[in-house]
Short mmCIF file of C-alpha atoms in Angstrom, two decimals:
data_model
loop_
_atom_site.label_atom_id
_atom_site.label_comp_id
_atom_site.label_asym_id
_atom_site.label_seq_id
_atom_site.Cartn_x
_atom_site.Cartn_y
_atom_site.Cartn_z
CA MET A 1 -20.68 36.33 18.95
CA ASN A 2 -17.93 38.50 17.48
CA ASP A 3 -15.69 37.82 14.53
CA ILE A 4 -12.90 36.93 16.69
CA ASP A 5 -14.85 33.83 18.66
CA ALA A 6 -16.09 32.80 15.46
CA TRP A 7 -12.29 32.11 13.67
CA VAL A 8 -11.48 30.25 17.15
CA TRP A 9 -14.28 28.22 17.02
CA TRP A 10 -13.29 27.38 13.61
CA LEU A 11 -9.57 26.54 14.50
CA VAL A 12 -11.28 24.84 17.48
CA GLY A 13 -12.88 22.54 15.50
CA ALA A 14 -9.70 22.05 12.98
CA ALA A 15 -8.25 20.61 16.34
CA ALA A 16 -10.89 18.21 17.07
CA LEU A 17 -11.20 17.25 13.63
CA GLY A 18 -7.27 16.35 13.89
CA ILE A 19 -7.47 14.29 16.56
CA PRO A 20 -9.76 11.69 14.99
CA LEU A 21 -7.08 11.95 11.72
CA VAL A 22 -4.30 10.67 13.86
CA VAL A 23 -6.00 8.05 15.86
CA THR A 24 -7.93 6.10 13.02
CA ALA A 25 -5.88 6.95 10.03
CA MET A 26 -8.83 8.04 8.28
CA PRO A 27 -7.66 11.11 5.55
CA GLU A 28 -11.13 12.56 5.31
CA PHE A 29 -11.06 13.86 8.86
CA GLY A 30 -7.77 15.93 7.76
CA MET A 31 -9.75 17.28 4.63
CA LEU A 32 -12.81 18.47 7.16
CA ALA A 33 -10.00 19.92 9.25
CA VAL A 34 -8.93 21.61 6.03
CA GLY A 35 -12.12 23.16 5.46
CA ALA A 36 -12.58 24.24 9.02
CA VAL A 37 -9.39 26.30 8.75
CA ALA A 38 -10.38 27.91 5.78
CA ALA A 39 -13.52 28.98 7.21
CA ALA A 40 -11.42 30.66 10.41
CA VAL A 41 -9.92 32.53 7.84
CA VAL A 42 -13.04 33.59 6.17
CA ALA A 43 -14.42 34.44 9.58
CA GLY A 44 -10.91 36.30 10.30
CA VAL A 45 -11.24 38.62 7.24
CA GLY A 46 -15.37 39.37 8.52
CA GLY A 47 -17.11 36.88 6.59
CA ASP A 48 -20.92 36.37 7.47
CA VAL A 49 -21.67 32.82 9.18
CA VAL A 50 -23.33 31.87 6.31
CA VAL A 51 -20.38 32.06 4.15
CA GLN A 52 -18.19 30.39 6.44
CA VAL A 53 -20.46 27.54 6.49
CA LEU A 54 -20.70 27.61 2.74
CA VAL A 55 -16.85 27.97 2.66
CA PHE A 56 -16.42 25.09 5.03
CA ALA A 57 -18.62 22.79 3.28
CA VAL A 58 -17.28 23.67 -0.26
CA VAL A 59 -13.52 23.22 0.70
CA SER A 60 -14.35 19.79 2.53
CA VAL A 61 -16.33 18.27 -0.23
CA ALA A 62 -13.66 19.37 -2.61
CA LEU A 63 -10.77 17.89 -1.03
CA ILE A 64 -12.91 14.63 -0.36
CA ALA A 65 -14.07 14.33 -3.90
CA VAL A 66 -10.79 15.23 -5.64
CA VAL A 67 -7.74 14.08 -3.26
CA ARG A 68 -9.48 10.71 -2.18
CA PRO A 69 -10.01 9.19 -5.60
CA ILE A 70 -6.36 10.00 -6.29
CA ALA A 71 -4.97 8.77 -3.15
CA THR A 72 -6.82 5.65 -3.64
CA ARG A 73 -5.59 4.98 -6.78
CA HIS A 74 -2.04 6.05 -5.60
CA ARG A 75 -2.40 3.01 -2.66
CA ALA A 76 -3.70 0.49 -5.38
CA GLN A 77 -0.89 1.28 -7.54
CA ARG A 78 1.70 0.67 -4.90
CA PRO A 79 4.16 -2.41 -6.23
CA GLN A 80 3.64 -5.37 -3.44
CA LEU A 81 6.88 -6.59 -1.92
CA ALA A 82 7.19 -10.10 -1.82
CA THR A 83 8.84 -12.03 1.07
CA GLY A 84 9.96 -15.52 1.93
CA VAL A 85 9.21 -17.93 -0.34
CA ASP A 86 7.20 -15.84 -2.54
CA ALA A 87 10.33 -14.25 -3.44
CA LEU A 88 11.91 -17.05 -4.39
CA LYS A 89 9.23 -17.66 -7.14
CA GLY A 90 10.09 -16.79 -10.79
CA LYS A 91 13.88 -16.90 -10.18
CA GLN A 92 16.54 -18.83 -11.83
CA ALA A 93 18.65 -21.50 -9.67
CA VAL A 94 21.37 -23.97 -11.25
CA VAL A 95 21.43 -27.81 -10.82
CA LEU A 96 23.87 -29.05 -8.58
CA GLU A 97 22.52 -32.75 -8.62
CA ARG A 98 20.34 -34.34 -11.49
CA VAL A 99 16.69 -32.92 -10.99
CA ASN A 100 13.77 -35.22 -12.17
CA SER A 101 10.19 -35.50 -10.75
CA ALA A 102 11.50 -37.71 -7.96
CA GLY A 103 14.15 -35.06 -6.66
CA GLY A 104 17.56 -33.36 -6.98
CA ARG A 105 19.54 -30.43 -5.77
CA ILE A 106 19.83 -26.77 -6.94
CA LYS A 107 21.49 -23.76 -6.03
CA LEU A 108 19.01 -20.88 -5.43
CA ALA A 109 19.76 -17.37 -4.10
CA GLY A 110 23.04 -18.62 -2.70
CA GLU A 111 21.33 -21.67 -1.00
CA VAL A 112 21.14 -25.48 -1.78
CA TRP A 113 17.46 -26.61 -1.90
CA SER A 114 15.88 -29.90 -2.67
CA ALA A 115 14.19 -29.68 -6.17
CA ARG A 116 11.90 -31.75 -8.37
CA SER A 117 10.63 -31.05 -11.86
CA LEU A 118 7.26 -29.70 -12.81
CA ASP A 119 6.91 -32.19 -15.57
CA ALA A 120 7.03 -36.05 -14.79
CA GLY A 121 9.24 -36.59 -17.54
CA GLN A 122 11.63 -33.56 -17.47
CA VAL A 123 15.09 -34.22 -15.97
CA TYR A 124 17.90 -31.63 -15.63
CA GLU A 125 21.49 -32.35 -15.50
CA ALA A 126 24.16 -30.38 -13.30
CA GLY A 127 25.15 -26.90 -14.43
CA GLN A 128 21.60 -26.23 -16.25
CA GLU A 129 19.60 -23.38 -15.37
CA VAL A 130 16.11 -23.64 -14.26
CA ASP A 131 13.30 -21.43 -13.49
CA VAL A 132 11.29 -22.10 -9.95
CA VAL A 133 8.02 -22.04 -10.69
CA ASP A 134 6.66 -22.74 -7.11
CA ILE A 135 8.06 -23.70 -3.40
CA GLU A 136 6.34 -26.92 -1.48
CA GLY A 137 7.86 -26.73 1.98
CA ALA A 138 11.47 -26.81 1.42
CA THR A 139 11.41 -28.07 -2.00
CA ALA A 140 11.57 -26.03 -5.11
CA ILE A 141 9.57 -26.80 -7.71
CA VAL A 142 11.51 -26.11 -11.15
CA MET A 143 11.24 -26.30 -14.94
#
């Protein structure tokens, strides 16, 4: 096998590693593909087969060892987007009709909601601002 064949085979290997990267979305395949491209460069400049394999292994392992933990940390730090009723928890609302443990009405996020107080003895009068602590069905629990 001559030098041109070696770098072509490394590029074929890189392309072959790119297919499972796209299909499975596992970034490790991309890192191995970059290692194969680095080995193709070494083969293209006339490097020995042993050097090619060493470059492939070193580049691939270095990328997996360095990039993967950074990507994992970045993915874990992504803020979670609250939607639906979860997005209403912690919001402030205005009491429209007296709210106690039996019920009442509030204006929350531009809509009228039924509400009840978290504490059985607590009463909120019309015009007061309250905090929504939970949503149970179509009723906001406020304090």
